Every structure is written in structure tokens, then in C-alpha cells.
Coordinates of C-alpha atoms in Angstrom, one line a residue:
Chain H
M1 CA -22.6 -23.2 20.4
K2 CA -22.8 -19.4 19.9
Y3 CA -19.6 -17.4 20.6
E4 CA -19.2 -13.8 21.6
T5 CA -16.2 -11.9 20.2
V6 CA -14.1 -9.8 22.6
I7 CA -11.7 -7.3 21.1
G8 CA -9.4 -4.8 22.7
L9 CA -7.3 -2.4 20.5
E10 CA -3.8 -1.0 21.2
V11 CA -3.3 2.0 19.0
H12 CA 0.0 3.8 18.5
V13 CA -0.4 7.4 17.4
Q14 CA 2.4 9.7 16.4
I15 CA 1.9 13.1 18.1
N16 CA 2.6 16.2 16.0
T17 CA 5.9 17.8 17.0
K18 CA 8.8 19.3 15.1
T19 CA 11.3 17.3 17.0
K20 CA 11.7 13.9 18.7
I21 CA 10.6 13.0 22.2
F22 CA 13.9 13.2 23.9
C23 CA 16.3 15.0 21.5
S24 CA 16.2 17.9 19.0
C25 CA 16.2 15.8 15.8
S26 CA 13.6 16.6 13.3
T27 CA 10.6 14.3 12.9
E28 CA 10.1 15.2 9.2
F29 CA 8.8 12.3 7.2
G30 CA 10.6 11.1 4.0
M31 CA 14.1 12.2 4.8
P32 CA 17.2 10.2 3.6
P33 CA 17.9 7.2 5.8
N34 CA 19.4 8.1 9.2
A35 CA 19.4 11.8 8.4
N36 CA 17.3 12.5 11.5
T37 CA 19.5 10.9 14.1
C38 CA 21.9 12.1 16.8
P39 CA 23.9 10.5 19.6
I40 CA 20.8 10.6 21.9
C41 CA 18.4 8.7 19.7
L42 CA 21.2 6.4 18.5
G43 CA 21.7 5.4 22.1
M44 CA 25.3 6.4 22.4
P45 CA 26.8 6.0 25.9
G46 CA 26.7 9.1 28.1
V47 CA 24.0 11.0 26.4
L48 CA 21.0 12.4 28.3
P49 CA 17.4 12.4 27.1
V50 CA 15.2 15.4 27.9
L51 CA 11.4 15.4 27.4
N52 CA 9.9 17.5 24.7
K53 CA 7.4 19.9 26.4
Q54 CA 5.2 20.3 23.3
F55 CA 4.8 16.6 23.1
L56 CA 3.8 16.3 26.8
E57 CA 1.2 19.0 26.3
S58 CA -0.2 17.4 23.2
A59 CA -0.3 14.0 24.9
M60 CA -2.2 15.6 27.8
K61 CA -4.6 17.1 25.2
A62 CA -5.1 13.6 23.7
C63 CA -5.9 12.2 27.2
L64 CA -8.4 15.0 28.0
A65 CA -10.1 14.7 24.7
T66 CA -10.8 11.0 25.4
H67 CA -12.0 11.7 29.0
C68 CA -8.9 10.2 30.7
T69 CA -7.9 11.3 34.1
I70 CA -4.4 12.8 34.0
A71 CA -2.0 11.3 36.6
P72 CA -0.6 14.0 38.9
M73 CA 2.8 12.3 38.8
N74 CA 4.3 10.6 35.8
R75 CA 7.4 8.5 35.3
F76 CA 9.2 7.0 32.3
A77 CA 10.3 3.4 32.4
R78 CA 12.7 1.3 30.4
K79 CA 11.2 -1.6 28.5
N80 CA 14.2 -4.0 27.9
Y81 CA 14.5 -6.2 24.9
F82 CA 16.9 -6.7 22.0
Y83 CA 15.9 -5.9 18.5
P84 CA 18.0 -4.2 15.8
D85 CA 15.5 -1.3 15.4
L86 CA 16.1 -0.4 19.0
P87 CA 19.6 1.0 19.4
K88 CA 19.6 1.4 23.2
G89 CA 18.5 -2.2 24.0
Y90 CA 15.5 -0.7 25.7
Q91 CA 12.5 1.5 24.7
I92 CA 11.7 4.5 26.9
S93 CA 8.0 4.1 27.7
Q94 CA 5.7 4.3 30.7
F95 CA 4.6 1.3 32.7
E96 CA 3.2 1.7 36.2
E97 CA 2.4 5.4 36.0
P98 CA 0.9 6.2 32.6
L99 CA -0.1 9.8 31.7
G100 CA -3.8 9.1 31.4
I101 CA -6.2 6.4 32.8
N102 CA -9.9 5.5 32.7
G103 CA -11.0 7.3 29.6
Y104 CA -13.7 6.5 27.1
I105 CA -14.9 7.1 23.6
N106 CA -18.5 6.8 22.4
I107 CA -19.0 5.1 19.1
N108 CA -22.2 4.8 17.0
I109 CA -23.2 1.4 15.8
D110 CA -26.3 1.3 13.6
G111 CA -27.7 4.4 15.3
T112 CA -27.0 3.2 18.8
K113 CA -24.4 4.9 21.0
K114 CA -21.9 2.6 22.7
R115 CA -19.2 3.6 25.2
I116 CA -15.8 2.0 24.8
G117 CA -13.5 2.3 27.8
L118 CA -9.9 3.3 27.6
T119 CA -7.6 1.6 30.0
R120 CA -4.7 4.0 29.6
I121 CA -2.8 6.4 27.3
H122 CA 0.9 6.5 27.8
M123 CA 3.9 8.2 26.3
E124 CA 6.7 6.4 24.5
E125 CA 9.3 6.6 21.8
D126 CA 9.0 4.9 18.5
A127 CA 11.6 2.4 17.2
G128 CA 13.4 2.5 13.9
K129 CA 12.6 0.9 10.6
L130 CA 14.0 -2.5 9.5
I131 CA 14.4 -3.1 5.8
H132 CA 14.9 -6.6 4.5
G133 CA 16.0 -7.3 1.0
E134 CA 18.7 -7.3 -1.5
N135 CA 18.4 -3.9 -3.1
L136 CA 20.4 -2.3 -0.2
G137 CA 23.2 -4.8 -0.3
S138 CA 23.2 -8.4 0.7
P139 CA 20.0 -10.5 0.6
G140 CA 21.3 -12.3 3.7
K141 CA 21.3 -9.1 5.8
S142 CA 18.8 -6.6 7.2
Y143 CA 19.2 -2.8 7.2
V144 CA 18.2 -0.2 9.7
D145 CA 17.0 3.4 9.3
F146 CA 16.8 5.1 12.7
N147 CA 14.8 8.2 11.5
R148 CA 11.7 7.0 13.3
T149 CA 13.6 6.1 16.5
G150 CA 12.6 8.5 19.2
V151 CA 9.6 9.9 17.3
P152 CA 7.0 10.7 20.0
L153 CA 4.1 8.3 20.3
C154 CA 1.0 7.9 22.5
E155 CA -0.2 4.4 23.0
V156 CA -4.0 4.2 23.5
V157 CA -5.1 1.0 25.1
S158 CA -8.8 0.2 25.0
E159 CA -10.7 -2.0 27.4
P160 CA -11.9 -5.3 25.9
D161 CA -15.3 -3.6 25.2
L162 CA -15.5 -4.2 21.4
R163 CA -17.7 -7.0 20.2
S164 CA -17.2 -7.1 16.4
A165 CA -14.8 -6.1 13.6
Q166 CA -17.4 -3.4 12.8
E167 CA -17.2 -2.0 16.3
A168 CA -13.4 -2.1 16.2
R169 CA -13.4 -0.1 12.9
A170 CA -15.9 2.4 14.3
Y171 CA -13.8 2.9 17.4
L172 CA -10.6 3.4 15.4
G173 CA -12.5 5.9 13.2
E174 CA -13.8 7.8 16.2
L175 CA -10.4 7.9 17.9
K176 CA -8.7 9.1 14.7
S177 CA -11.4 11.8 14.3
I178 CA -11.0 13.0 18.0
L179 CA -7.2 13.2 17.7
Q180 CA -7.4 15.1 14.4
Y181 CA -10.0 17.5 15.8
A182 CA -7.8 18.1 18.8
E183 CA -4.9 18.7 16.3
V184 CA -2.6 16.4 18.2
S185 CA -1.9 13.9 15.4
D186 CA -2.4 13.6 11.6
C187 CA -3.3 10.0 12.1
N188 CA -2.0 9.2 8.7
M189 CA -1.9 5.4 8.4
E190 CA 0.2 5.4 5.2
E191 CA 3.0 7.3 6.9
G192 CA 2.7 5.1 9.9
S193 CA 1.5 7.9 12.3
L194 CA -1.5 5.6 13.3
R195 CA -0.9 1.9 13.9
C196 CA -3.1 -0.7 15.4
D197 CA -2.7 -4.0 17.2
A198 CA -5.8 -6.0 18.1
N199 CA -6.3 -8.6 20.9
I200 CA -9.1 -11.0 19.9
S201 CA -10.7 -13.8 21.8
L202 CA -14.0 -15.7 21.7
R203 CA -16.1 -17.0 24.6
P204 CA -19.3 -19.0 24.7
E205 CA -22.2 -16.5 25.0
G206 CA -23.1 -15.8 28.6
Q207 CA -19.7 -16.8 29.9
K208 CA -17.9 -14.3 32.1
E209 CA -14.2 -15.4 31.7
F210 CA -12.4 -14.4 28.6
G211 CA -11.2 -17.1 26.2
T212 CA -7.6 -17.4 25.0
R213 CA -6.6 -14.4 22.9
T214 CA -4.4 -13.9 20.0
E215 CA -2.7 -10.6 19.2
L216 CA -2.8 -9.3 15.6
K217 CA 0.1 -6.9 15.0
N218 CA 0.7 -4.0 12.6
L219 CA -2.7 -3.6 11.1
N220 CA -2.0 -0.6 8.9
S221 CA -5.2 0.4 7.3
F222 CA -8.9 0.7 8.3
K223 CA -9.8 -1.9 5.8
F224 CA -7.2 -4.3 7.0
V225 CA -8.2 -3.8 10.7
Q226 CA -11.7 -5.0 9.8
K227 CA -10.7 -7.8 7.4
A228 CA -8.0 -9.2 9.7
I229 CA -10.3 -9.2 12.7
E230 CA -13.1 -10.9 10.6
Y231 CA -10.7 -13.5 9.4
E232 CA -9.3 -14.1 12.9
V233 CA -12.8 -14.4 14.4
D234 CA -13.7 -17.0 11.8
R235 CA -10.5 -18.9 12.4
Q236 CA -11.0 -19.0 16.1
T237 CA -14.6 -20.1 15.7
R238 CA -13.6 -23.0 13.5
I239 CA -11.0 -24.1 16.0
L240 CA -13.4 -24.0 19.0
E241 CA -16.2 -25.7 17.0
Q242 CA -13.8 -28.6 16.3
G243 CA -13.3 -28.9 20.0
D244 CA -9.7 -27.6 19.8
K245 CA -8.0 -24.9 21.7
V246 CA -6.8 -21.4 20.5
I247 CA -3.1 -20.9 21.1
Q248 CA -2.1 -17.6 22.7
E249 CA 0.3 -16.1 20.1
T250 CA 1.1 -13.1 18.0
R251 CA -0.2 -13.2 14.5
L252 CA 0.3 -11.0 11.4
Y253 CA -2.2 -10.2 8.6
D254 CA -1.3 -11.0 5.0
S255 CA -3.4 -8.6 3.0
D256 CA -2.7 -10.3 -0.3
K257 CA -4.0 -13.6 0.9
G258 CA -6.5 -12.1 3.3
E259 CA -5.3 -14.4 6.1
T260 CA -3.6 -14.1 9.4
F261 CA -0.5 -16.2 10.2
S262 CA 1.5 -17.0 13.3
M263 CA 4.6 -14.9 13.9
R264 CA 6.5 -17.8 15.4
S265 CA 9.9 -16.2 15.5
K266 CA 9.0 -14.0 18.4
E267 CA 7.2 -16.6 20.4
E268 CA 9.6 -16.7 23.3
A269 CA 8.0 -15.5 26.4
H270 CA 8.7 -11.8 26.8
D271 CA 10.3 -10.5 30.0
Y272 CA 10.7 -6.8 29.6
R273 CA 12.1 -6.1 33.1
Y274 CA 10.6 -2.6 33.3
F275 CA 12.2 -0.2 35.7
P276 CA 12.1 3.5 36.2
D277 CA 14.4 5.3 33.8
P278 CA 17.1 7.1 35.9
D279 CA 18.0 9.5 33.0
L280 CA 14.6 11.2 33.2
V281 CA 13.1 13.0 36.1
P282 CA 9.4 12.7 37.1
V283 CA 6.8 14.8 35.5
V284 CA 4.5 16.5 37.9
L285 CA 1.3 17.9 36.5
E286 CA -0.4 20.5 38.6
E287 CA -4.2 21.0 38.3
A288 CA -3.7 24.5 36.9
W289 CA -1.6 23.2 34.0
V290 CA -4.2 20.5 33.2
E291 CA -7.0 23.1 33.3
E292 CA -4.9 25.3 30.9
I293 CA -4.6 22.4 28.4
K294 CA -8.3 21.6 28.8
K295 CA -9.1 25.1 27.5
T296 CA -7.4 24.4 24.3
I297 CA -9.6 21.5 23.3
P298 CA -12.0 22.5 20.6
E299 CA -15.5 21.1 20.1
L300 CA -15.0 17.4 19.5
P301 CA -16.7 15.2 16.8
E302 CA -19.4 13.8 19.1
Q303 CA -20.5 17.2 20.4
K304 CA -20.4 18.6 16.9
R305 CA -22.4 15.7 15.5
E306 CA -25.1 16.2 18.1
R307 CA -25.1 20.0 17.7
F308 CA -25.4 19.6 13.9
A309 CA -28.4 17.3 14.2
K310 CA -30.1 19.7 16.7
E311 CA -29.2 23.1 15.4
Y312 CA -29.6 22.4 11.7
G313 CA -32.3 19.8 11.9
L314 CA -30.1 17.3 10.0
P315 CA -30.6 13.5 10.0
E316 CA -28.1 11.7 12.2
Y317 CA -26.4 10.2 9.1
D318 CA -25.8 13.7 7.6
A319 CA -24.5 15.0 10.8
G320 CA -22.1 12.0 11.0
V321 CA -20.7 12.5 7.5
L322 CA -20.4 16.3 7.8
T323 CA -18.5 16.1 11.0
S324 CA -16.2 13.3 9.9
S325 CA -13.5 15.9 9.7
R326 CA -13.2 19.3 11.2
E327 CA -12.4 20.9 7.9
L328 CA -15.6 19.4 6.3
A329 CA -17.7 20.6 9.2
D330 CA -16.2 24.1 9.0
Y331 CA -16.9 24.1 5.2
F332 CA -20.6 23.2 5.9
E333 CA -21.0 25.8 8.6
K334 CA -19.5 28.5 6.3
C335 CA -22.1 27.6 3.7
T336 CA -25.0 27.7 6.2
S337 CA -23.8 31.2 7.4
L338 CA -24.3 32.4 3.8
F339 CA -27.4 30.4 2.9
A340 CA -29.8 29.3 5.6
K341 CA -30.9 26.0 4.0
P342 CA -28.8 23.4 5.8
K343 CA -30.4 20.3 4.4
I344 CA -29.9 21.4 0.8
I345 CA -26.3 22.3 1.5
S346 CA -25.8 19.0 3.2
N347 CA -27.2 17.1 0.2
W348 CA -24.9 18.9 -2.2
I349 CA -21.8 18.4 0.1
M350 CA -22.5 14.7 0.8
G351 CA -23.5 14.0 -2.8
D352 CA -21.7 16.0 -5.5
L353 CA -18.9 17.6 -3.6
L354 CA -17.7 14.5 -1.8
R355 CA -18.0 12.5 -5.0
E356 CA -15.8 14.9 -6.9
L357 CA -13.3 15.0 -4.0
N358 CA -13.2 11.2 -3.9
K359 CA -12.8 11.0 -7.7
S360 CA -9.7 13.2 -7.6
N361 CA -8.6 11.7 -4.2
Q362 CA -8.6 15.1 -2.6
E363 CA -9.3 16.2 1.0
I364 CA -11.8 19.0 1.6
G365 CA -8.9 21.3 2.4
E366 CA -7.8 21.0 -1.3
C367 CA -11.3 21.6 -2.6
P368 CA -11.2 24.0 -5.6
L369 CA -14.7 25.2 -4.7
S370 CA -15.1 27.8 -1.9
P371 CA -18.2 27.7 0.3
E372 CA -19.2 31.0 -1.3
A373 CA -19.0 29.5 -4.8
L374 CA -21.1 26.5 -3.8
V375 CA -23.7 28.7 -2.1
N376 CA -23.9 31.0 -5.2
L377 CA -24.9 28.0 -7.2
L378 CA -27.5 26.8 -4.7
K379 CA -29.0 30.3 -4.7
L380 CA -29.4 30.2 -8.5
I381 CA -31.5 27.0 -8.0
D382 CA -33.4 28.5 -5.1
E383 CA -34.3 31.6 -7.1
G384 CA -35.5 29.5 -10.0
V385 CA -32.8 30.7 -12.4
I386 CA -31.6 27.2 -13.2
S387 CA -33.2 23.8 -12.6
G388 CA -31.7 21.3 -10.2
N389 CA -30.7 19.1 -13.0
I390 CA -28.8 21.8 -14.9
A391 CA -27.2 22.7 -11.6
K392 CA -25.5 19.3 -11.5
S393 CA -23.7 19.9 -14.7
V394 CA -22.9 23.5 -13.7
F395 CA -21.4 22.1 -10.5
E396 CA -19.1 19.8 -12.4
E397 CA -17.9 22.6 -14.6
M398 CA -17.3 24.9 -11.6
Y399 CA -15.3 22.1 -10.0
Q400 CA -13.2 21.6 -13.1
T401 CA -12.7 25.2 -14.2
G402 CA -13.1 27.2 -11.0
K403 CA -15.6 29.5 -12.8
E404 CA -18.5 31.2 -10.9
A405 CA -21.8 29.5 -11.3
S406 CA -23.5 32.6 -12.8
V407 CA -20.7 33.0 -15.4
I408 CA -21.2 29.4 -16.6
V409 CA -25.0 29.8 -16.7
E410 CA -24.6 33.0 -18.7
E411 CA -22.0 31.6 -21.1
K412 CA -23.9 28.4 -21.9
G413 CA -27.3 29.9 -21.8
L414 CA -28.6 27.6 -19.2
K415 CA -31.2 29.8 -17.6
Q416 CA -34.5 28.2 -16.9
I417 CA -37.1 29.2 -19.5
T418 CA -39.5 31.5 -17.7
D419 CA -41.1 32.6 -21.0
D420 CA -44.5 31.1 -20.7
K421 CA -45.2 31.3 -24.4
A422 CA -42.1 29.3 -25.2
I423 CA -43.0 26.5 -22.7
D424 CA -46.6 26.5 -24.0
E425 CA -45.3 25.9 -27.5
M426 CA -43.1 23.1 -26.4
V427 CA -45.9 21.4 -24.5
E428 CA -48.2 21.7 -27.5
G429 CA -45.6 20.2 -29.7
V430 CA -45.1 17.2 -27.4
L431 CA -48.8 16.6 -27.0
Q432 CA -49.2 16.5 -30.8
A433 CA -46.3 14.3 -31.4
N434 CA -47.5 11.7 -28.8
P435 CA -51.2 11.2 -29.2
S436 CA -51.2 7.6 -28.1
Q437 CA -49.5 8.4 -24.8
V438 CA -52.0 11.1 -24.2
E439 CA -54.8 8.6 -24.7
E440 CA -53.2 6.2 -22.3
Y441 CA -53.0 8.9 -19.7
K442 CA -56.6 9.8 -20.2
G443 CA -57.4 6.2 -19.8
G444 CA -55.9 6.2 -16.3
K445 CA -52.3 5.4 -16.8
E446 CA -50.9 8.2 -14.8
K447 CA -47.3 7.1 -15.1
V448 CA -47.3 8.2 -18.7
L449 CA -47.3 11.9 -17.5
G450 CA -43.7 11.4 -16.4
F451 CA -42.8 10.4 -20.0
L452 CA -44.5 13.5 -21.4
V453 CA -42.7 15.8 -18.9
G454 CA -39.5 14.1 -19.9
Q455 CA -40.1 14.8 -23.6
V456 CA -40.7 18.5 -22.9
M457 CA -37.6 18.7 -20.8
K458 CA -35.7 17.1 -23.6
T459 CA -37.0 19.7 -26.1
S460 CA -36.1 22.5 -23.7
K461 CA -32.6 21.0 -23.2
G462 CA -33.4 20.8 -19.5
K463 CA -34.1 24.5 -19.2
A464 CA -37.8 24.3 -18.6
N465 CA -39.1 24.2 -15.0
P466 CA -40.3 20.6 -14.6
G467 CA -43.0 21.7 -12.0
A468 CA -44.4 24.2 -14.4
V469 CA -44.3 21.7 -17.3
N470 CA -46.1 19.2 -15.2
K471 CA -48.9 21.6 -14.3
L472 CA -49.3 22.8 -17.9
L473 CA -49.5 19.3 -19.3
K474 CA -52.2 18.3 -16.9
E475 CA -54.2 21.5 -17.7
K476 CA -53.9 21.0 -21.4
I477 CA -54.8 17.3 -21.4
S478 CA -57.9 17.9 -19.2
K479 CA -59.1 20.3 -21.9
M480 CA -58.5 17.8 -24.7
Chain L
M1 CA 17.5 -17.1 40.8
D2 CA 17.3 -18.6 37.4
I3 CA 20.7 -17.7 36.0
E4 CA 20.0 -19.3 32.6
H5 CA 17.0 -17.1 32.1
V6 CA 18.9 -14.0 33.0
A7 CA 21.8 -15.0 30.7
K8 CA 19.4 -15.6 27.9
L9 CA 17.8 -12.2 28.3
A10 CA 21.2 -10.6 28.2
R11 CA 22.2 -12.9 25.2
L12 CA 25.1 -14.3 27.2
K13 CA 26.5 -17.8 26.8
L14 CA 27.7 -19.1 30.1
T15 CA 29.8 -22.2 30.9
D16 CA 28.6 -24.4 33.7
A17 CA 31.4 -23.1 36.0
E18 CA 30.2 -19.5 35.2
K19 CA 26.6 -20.4 35.8
E20 CA 27.5 -21.7 39.3
K21 CA 29.7 -18.7 40.1
F22 CA 27.3 -16.0 38.9
S23 CA 24.3 -17.8 40.5
K24 CA 26.0 -17.5 43.8
Q25 CA 27.1 -13.9 43.3
M26 CA 23.7 -12.8 42.2
G27 CA 22.1 -14.7 45.1
T28 CA 24.2 -12.7 47.5
I29 CA 23.2 -9.4 45.9
I30 CA 19.6 -10.2 46.1
E31 CA 19.9 -11.3 49.7
Y32 CA 21.5 -8.0 50.5
I33 CA 18.8 -6.0 48.8
E34 CA 16.2 -8.0 50.5
K35 CA 17.3 -6.5 53.8
L36 CA 15.2 -3.6 52.8
N37 CA 12.1 -5.7 53.3
E38 CA 12.9 -5.8 57.0
L39 CA 12.0 -2.1 57.3
D40 CA 8.5 -0.9 57.7
T41 CA 8.0 1.5 54.7
K42 CA 4.3 1.9 55.1
N43 CA 4.6 5.7 55.6
V44 CA 7.5 6.3 53.2
E45 CA 6.8 7.9 49.8
P46 CA 8.2 5.7 47.0
T47 CA 11.3 7.4 45.6
A48 CA 10.7 8.6 42.1
H49 CA 14.1 9.8 41.5
V50 CA 17.2 10.4 43.5
L51 CA 17.8 13.9 42.4
G52 CA 14.6 15.3 43.8
L53 CA 14.1 17.2 40.5
N54 CA 10.8 17.4 38.5
N55 CA 9.7 18.7 35.2
V56 CA 12.9 19.2 33.1
F57 CA 11.8 19.9 29.6
R58 CA 13.1 20.9 26.2
E59 CA 11.5 23.3 23.7
D60 CA 10.3 21.7 20.5
A61 CA 12.9 23.3 18.2
A62 CA 15.0 21.3 15.8
T63 CA 18.8 21.7 15.9
Q64 CA 21.6 19.9 14.1
P65 CA 23.2 17.3 16.3
L66 CA 26.4 18.4 17.9
T67 CA 28.8 15.9 16.3
D68 CA 31.4 16.1 13.7
Q69 CA 31.4 12.4 13.3
D70 CA 29.4 10.3 11.0
P71 CA 28.0 7.4 13.0
I72 CA 27.2 5.5 9.9
K73 CA 30.9 5.5 8.9
D74 CA 31.9 4.4 12.4
S75 CA 29.5 1.4 12.3
P76 CA 30.9 -2.1 11.6
A77 CA 28.8 -2.5 8.5
H78 CA 26.6 -0.3 6.5
S79 CA 25.1 0.2 3.0
K80 CA 23.5 3.1 1.2
G81 CA 23.0 5.1 4.4
H82 CA 21.6 2.2 6.4
Y83 CA 23.2 0.3 9.2
E84 CA 23.7 -3.4 8.3
V85 CA 22.6 -6.1 10.8
P86 CA 22.2 -9.8 10.7
K87 CA 19.1 -10.9 8.9
I88 CA 15.9 -10.4 11.0
I89 CA 12.6 -11.7 9.7

């Protein structure tokens, strides 16, 4: 039997703020343990949480950027459970009245656009960090760092619209990109500012009802999201094909083994007993305020992608790569404003520039090469001063040393030979040195011409113009 | 009312006598609250908060917490700046 995969993702995103959601403790990453804590986030008796306005506005921005409808009235609820990373014995979250509902994100799968629905986006506080292990004291104990407790999060819940691990990964990539464009989150998976849980089930193709799902928790990299889902789909397929039943449970992904395993310890049925948090007053969002926030949303990745394809005549693939981050898109557009050959610029950015950045594990923001410097190099090729091949090595040196293209070309004498006499002599020399190849070419083996051009380029140390050499060779052979 | 379930959620160990006693008491409380169901609330706005206040916010500026006590030192067990708890895995 053929099975259809059904996936829904729950993504927790840390929203950029200076302070926590309900208290004035800093959210700075990498502080000593428990340095960013106070009576409020430690859940001491008698304290009063007060909502961070900046967080609320950024969360609204996240909702609007993903086409969610903002609820005119919002409340916070207590989600009750005991766990040592949760000092109050409850997490302040939203339940019946989330901030945003009914949104969507468009993803691109093999050139086809697909709309993925968002059930809701709600506001909540993060929990602390548990550390197990002996280097903090006793191997028989666990240790708690509450610095993350109360860090503001948005939970983004998708509809079960995803049909493969590839779609899940694309969705996560698009969501990340939107939130980064909107400047509401860094979405840094290593620092835990973007975390993902996946609900996965299979059903016979054509069946309407969902199958039994498992929940994969704490997928903390893009690669793991895809691998863990792929593994889980295989596992469930095997179970169903044997005629067995999938057990509804929470599973974790072991990235070393590449397997998912059951998290049995938490299997007791949850009963969170949500109720409105009496410490926090309702949030009323007037239309005017929502409109105000809407105005702060910049051009988003999808719009930019479409504009790049249309305005610059770029292939969809190029537009996708160039708009993968706002900084990269800005870099590209700065280049095109200086040099109106977008496809050439795109090729250099996607090829040489991104390769160098990847090599040194840098982001475009850290790129040592300014758009002006890159464009100056491209102009040298365009004007015929250097060949495209030479330009590659000039580029590498510019990247390493930060020198201007023209300076490197001058210093190393890399200018294309425009002296016709000099090229003529080189061509003559190559023809004389390779009589048998010349005969082969005359006999109809046209491929040999490439070899001869190569020989001339070698003699000129790459400084001859290959087009001119090609033409000259043909002329000379035809006269032989 | 499943008193054992409630006790488990609250991590309480109850004796049989307590179970019976609390079961009765909680039953009475629920019965009392259920009186509300006798009223027609079709046209009553759900109460969001008893204070009638909305939109109380804080500015996003970090401050040092107002305390001269070190909560770590006051905790029953700690090590290297961390709170120590029973092993959870």
C-alpha cells in the first residue's frame, strides 16, 4: 500500500528584545549561570509580571508578516506542570486567545509554489536549561540555569499541510527567512533562538482521516529536521507494512545514530489545566495599532524573489539564492545600481563570492569585499582589460588582501594582451609547434581547435583574449 | 471528581481517609460553582479580568533586579552557580 506523509511543525522562535517577557532581566546569551534572573522570573511569591511592549509589537509583526489575523483581544494563560526548569510550576503562555490565527507561508518545491497554513502564533515565556552530568557536582543530580526562563518566545504552529521532509525543511527555511527579514528574530538554531517540534503521521493514500501521529521534539538544526523526519517516516512505514499500529508518543532524535527513540519518561498523559493568568491584564489591540505595525514590515522574501526575477530578468533559482537573506539581497542590489548587468553580478555572487564566504564560514555582513570593489572587478572584464579567467584569481586575491582589482591587475601585470602583433607571434609559434594537430583540424576534427586555443592561452599566461585567439587561429589555418 | 488524578497532578500522596475527605469537600465546591450554570449568560461578555484594566506594559530596558539577596545561596542545594535538583533525564 502507498502511504501519504502528513507533517505539522511547531516552531519556537525567540523574539529579539533586550529584556525578558515579564521582567527587566537581560536576555543576553552566554552569561554566567543564573546571572539574568530576578524574583519575577524565578517565580518568587508575591511578584507581578508585566508584559514587555517591544516584545508584543515584534510578535505582532511576526503575525502580520505571515498573514495571520491579529486577535483584537488577547489573554495570557497558565499552563500547569512540574518540571525543574520551570520555577513557578506553570508556564505563562496563551491558550484560547492566541495573538495571531489563520496565517500562511508560501514555499517553493521544485519550482512549484505551495501554501502552508498557520494555525496560530502565540506568545509565551521560555523555560530554563537543565544540565545533567558530573562536572557540576554530583552525577546523581541535575542542575538548573534559569537565564533562559522568561525569554520571550513566539510559538508558530503550522497546519498539517506538509507532505515530506523536504517540504518541512523548505517551510522552516522560509519561516526563518521571513522572521529575519522582518527583524523580529535572529533565528539562530545554535543559540536556541529557533527550535522545532514535528508531528508526523502516515495514512493510506486517498484516506481523509489522519493516522496516529508521533511528536518529534527538539530538532535543533535544519539538517536534523529533515533527517529525523525521513527516519520517522521510514519507521512508521515499516510498522504499518507489517500490519502493526503506530503508538502515539513523543520521540527524540539521536543525531549520532541517525535514529529516533521513544521518550518514555514523559509518557504520562498531560493535563495542563490551562486557565487565565490573573496576574496579567488583557491586551487589547486596536486596528490603528495593528496598522501602525503593518507599516514597519519591509519587503518580504517572497515578494523580493518575485521582483528580482521580474525586474532583473533573473532565473528563479538565482532570485531564490540572492534573496535567501536580506543582507545578500541588499548587496546584490547595491551592485546592480553601480553596474547594470544583473546576471553577471548574480553569477559572481552565487559562485565565487558565496564560495569564499562559505569557506571562511562568514555571513555576507562580514564580507571583506564591498559591492563597489566587486563591481570594479566586473567592469575590468566588461571593458576587456582582463579575461574572465584571470578575473577569478584577481577575485581571490581581492578577497584575501582587500586590495582593489585595478591595483592587483597593475601589480601583477595581468592586463589582457591587446597588442595584435604579440598575439600573432604566439599563434604562429603554437601552429608551428603542433603540426599534427593542425592537420587533424583540417581533416575535420574541430575539437582540436580548443586544444590549440589552450596552448596559446598557456603561452600568454592567460592574458590573451580567448575570442581573439580563436578567430586568429581559424584565419591562419584556413590560409595554410 | 477523580481525587487521585488531582492529587497526582499536585504531587500529593493522600491516605485513604484523606482521599475520602477531600473528595467530599471538592465535590461540594464544584457543586457550589455549578450554580452558575443555572443562570442564562448568553448575553454576558466573558470576564477577561476582574480589574477591568487593559494594556499594562513595560518598556524594554534592562535593570538590575531589586534584591540584595542571592537566591542561589538561599536555595537548599546548589553548585557552581547552578541550582541543584533531583536527577531528571
